[in-house]
Amino acid sequence: MMKGERKKEDKRKKEDIKNHTAKWTKQRPSESINAKGNRNELHENGRIRIECVKRKRKRKRKRKKR
């Protein structure tokens, strides 16, 4: 966790969370929240789990290198 990140999380409101997710999906439409499987689940506190997607990206990179 970076400095001051916890403060931001405390301030974040429910509608703020929606905006945040929308922005995030615009950046990577292929990995939208309603994408197949539970790749990135919305948590109660509004953060998105992206580690599964990260793993997928890592795999892709390795494949390209071969």
PDB file of C-alpha atoms in Angstrom:
ATOM      1  CA  MET A   1       0.000   0.000   0.000  1.00  0.00           C
ATOM      2  CA  MET A   2       1.316   3.399  -0.951  1.00  0.00           C
ATOM      3  CA  LYS A   3       1.350   6.445   1.304  1.00  0.00           C
ATOM      4  CA  GLY A   4      -2.048   8.083   1.708  1.00  0.00           C
ATOM      5  CA  GLU A   5      -3.886   5.313  -0.109  1.00  0.00           C
ATOM      6  CA  ARG A   6      -5.859   4.331   2.982  1.00  0.00           C
ATOM      7  CA  LYS A   7      -7.163   7.882   3.372  1.00  0.00           C
ATOM      8  CA  LYS A   8      -8.470   7.867  -0.202  1.00  0.00           C
ATOM      9  CA  GLU A   9     -10.275   4.590   0.434  1.00  0.00           C
ATOM     10  CA  ASP A  10     -11.992   5.955   3.527  1.00  0.00           C
ATOM     11  CA  LYS A  11     -13.280   8.955   1.577  1.00  0.00           C
ATOM     12  CA  ARG A  12     -14.555   6.945  -1.356  1.00  0.00           C
ATOM     13  CA  LYS A  13     -18.372   6.780  -1.487  1.00  0.00           C
ATOM     14  CA  LYS A  14     -20.644   4.260  -3.180  1.00  0.00           C
ATOM     15  CA  GLU A  15     -21.364   6.415  -6.250  1.00  0.00           C
ATOM     16  CA  ASP A  16     -17.670   7.208  -6.345  1.00  0.00           C
ATOM     17  CA  ILE A  17     -16.988   3.492  -6.553  1.00  0.00           C
ATOM     18  CA  LYS A  18     -19.282   3.217  -9.571  1.00  0.00           C
ATOM     19  CA  ASN A  19     -17.442   6.040 -11.321  1.00  0.00           C
ATOM     20  CA  HIS A  20     -14.124   4.433 -10.509  1.00  0.00           C
ATOM     21  CA  THR A  21     -15.161   1.105 -11.983  1.00  0.00           C
ATOM     22  CA  ALA A  22     -16.531   2.781 -15.108  1.00  0.00           C
ATOM     23  CA  LYS A  23     -13.233   4.573 -15.686  1.00  0.00           C
ATOM     24  CA  TRP A  24     -11.371   1.351 -15.144  1.00  0.00           C
ATOM     25  CA  THR A  25     -13.500  -0.559 -17.652  1.00  0.00           C
ATOM     26  CA  LYS A  26     -13.055   2.195 -20.231  1.00  0.00           C
ATOM     27  CA  GLN A  27      -9.314   1.729 -19.968  1.00  0.00           C
ATOM     28  CA  ARG A  28      -9.495  -2.025 -20.513  1.00  0.00           C
ATOM     29  CA  PRO A  29     -12.846  -2.984 -22.011  1.00  0.00           C
ATOM     30  CA  SER A  30     -11.753  -6.592 -22.534  1.00  0.00           C
ATOM     31  CA  GLU A  31     -11.444  -7.032 -18.767  1.00  0.00           C
ATOM     32  CA  SER A  32     -14.736  -5.448 -17.750  1.00  0.00           C
ATOM     33  CA  ILE A  33     -16.293  -6.308 -14.411  1.00  0.00           C
ATOM     34  CA  ASN A  34     -18.955  -8.505 -15.964  1.00  0.00           C
ATOM     35  CA  ALA A  35     -16.349 -10.352 -17.997  1.00  0.00           C
ATOM     36  CA  LYS A  36     -16.520 -14.122 -18.054  1.00  0.00           C
ATOM     37  CA  GLY A  37     -15.839 -15.798 -14.717  1.00  0.00           C
ATOM     38  CA  ASN A  38     -15.062 -14.058 -11.446  1.00  0.00           C
ATOM     39  CA  ARG A  39     -11.864 -12.554 -12.754  1.00  0.00           C
ATOM     40  CA  ASN A  40     -12.301  -9.242 -11.010  1.00  0.00           C
ATOM     41  CA  GLU A  41     -14.894  -9.125  -8.274  1.00  0.00           C
ATOM     42  CA  LEU A  42     -16.039  -5.894  -6.731  1.00  0.00           C
ATOM     43  CA  HIS A  43     -15.350  -5.966  -3.017  1.00  0.00           C
ATOM     44  CA  GLU A  44     -17.361  -4.287  -0.288  1.00  0.00           C
ATOM     45  CA  ASN A  45     -14.835  -1.489   0.011  1.00  0.00           C
ATOM     46  CA  GLY A  46     -14.947  -0.822  -3.713  1.00  0.00           C
ATOM     47  CA  ARG A  47     -11.479  -2.010  -4.689  1.00  0.00           C
ATOM     48  CA  ILE A  48     -11.314  -4.382  -7.619  1.00  0.00           C
ATOM     49  CA  ARG A  49      -9.382  -7.622  -7.533  1.00  0.00           C
ATOM     50  CA  ILE A  50      -7.168  -7.579 -10.586  1.00  0.00           C
ATOM     51  CA  GLU A  51      -4.549 -10.123  -9.554  1.00  0.00           C
ATOM     52  CA  CYS A  52      -6.165 -12.833 -11.711  1.00  0.00           C
ATOM     53  CA  VAL A  53      -6.009 -10.542 -14.715  1.00  0.00           C
ATOM     54  CA  LYS A  54      -2.423  -9.674 -13.875  1.00  0.00           C
ATOM     55  CA  ARG A  55      -1.594 -13.376 -13.844  1.00  0.00           C
ATOM     56  CA  LYS A  56      -3.264 -13.760 -17.240  1.00  0.00           C
ATOM     57  CA  ARG A  57      -1.218 -10.889 -18.646  1.00  0.00           C
ATOM     58  CA  LYS A  58       1.970 -12.397 -17.239  1.00  0.00           C
ATOM     59  CA  ARG A  59       1.173 -15.692 -18.950  1.00  0.00           C
ATOM     60  CA  LYS A  60       0.591 -13.892 -22.257  1.00  0.00           C
ATOM     61  CA  ARG A  61       3.943 -12.155 -21.970  1.00  0.00           C
ATOM     62  CA  LYS A  62       5.760 -15.421 -21.319  1.00  0.00           C
ATOM     63  CA  ARG A  63       4.082 -16.987 -24.336  1.00  0.00           C
ATOM     64  CA  LYS A  64       5.227 -14.119 -26.563  1.00  0.00           C
ATOM     65  CA  LYS A  65       8.829 -14.450 -25.381  1.00  0.00           C
ATOM     66  CA  ARG A  66       9.025 -18.121 -26.356  1.00  0.00           C
TER      67      ARG A  66
END
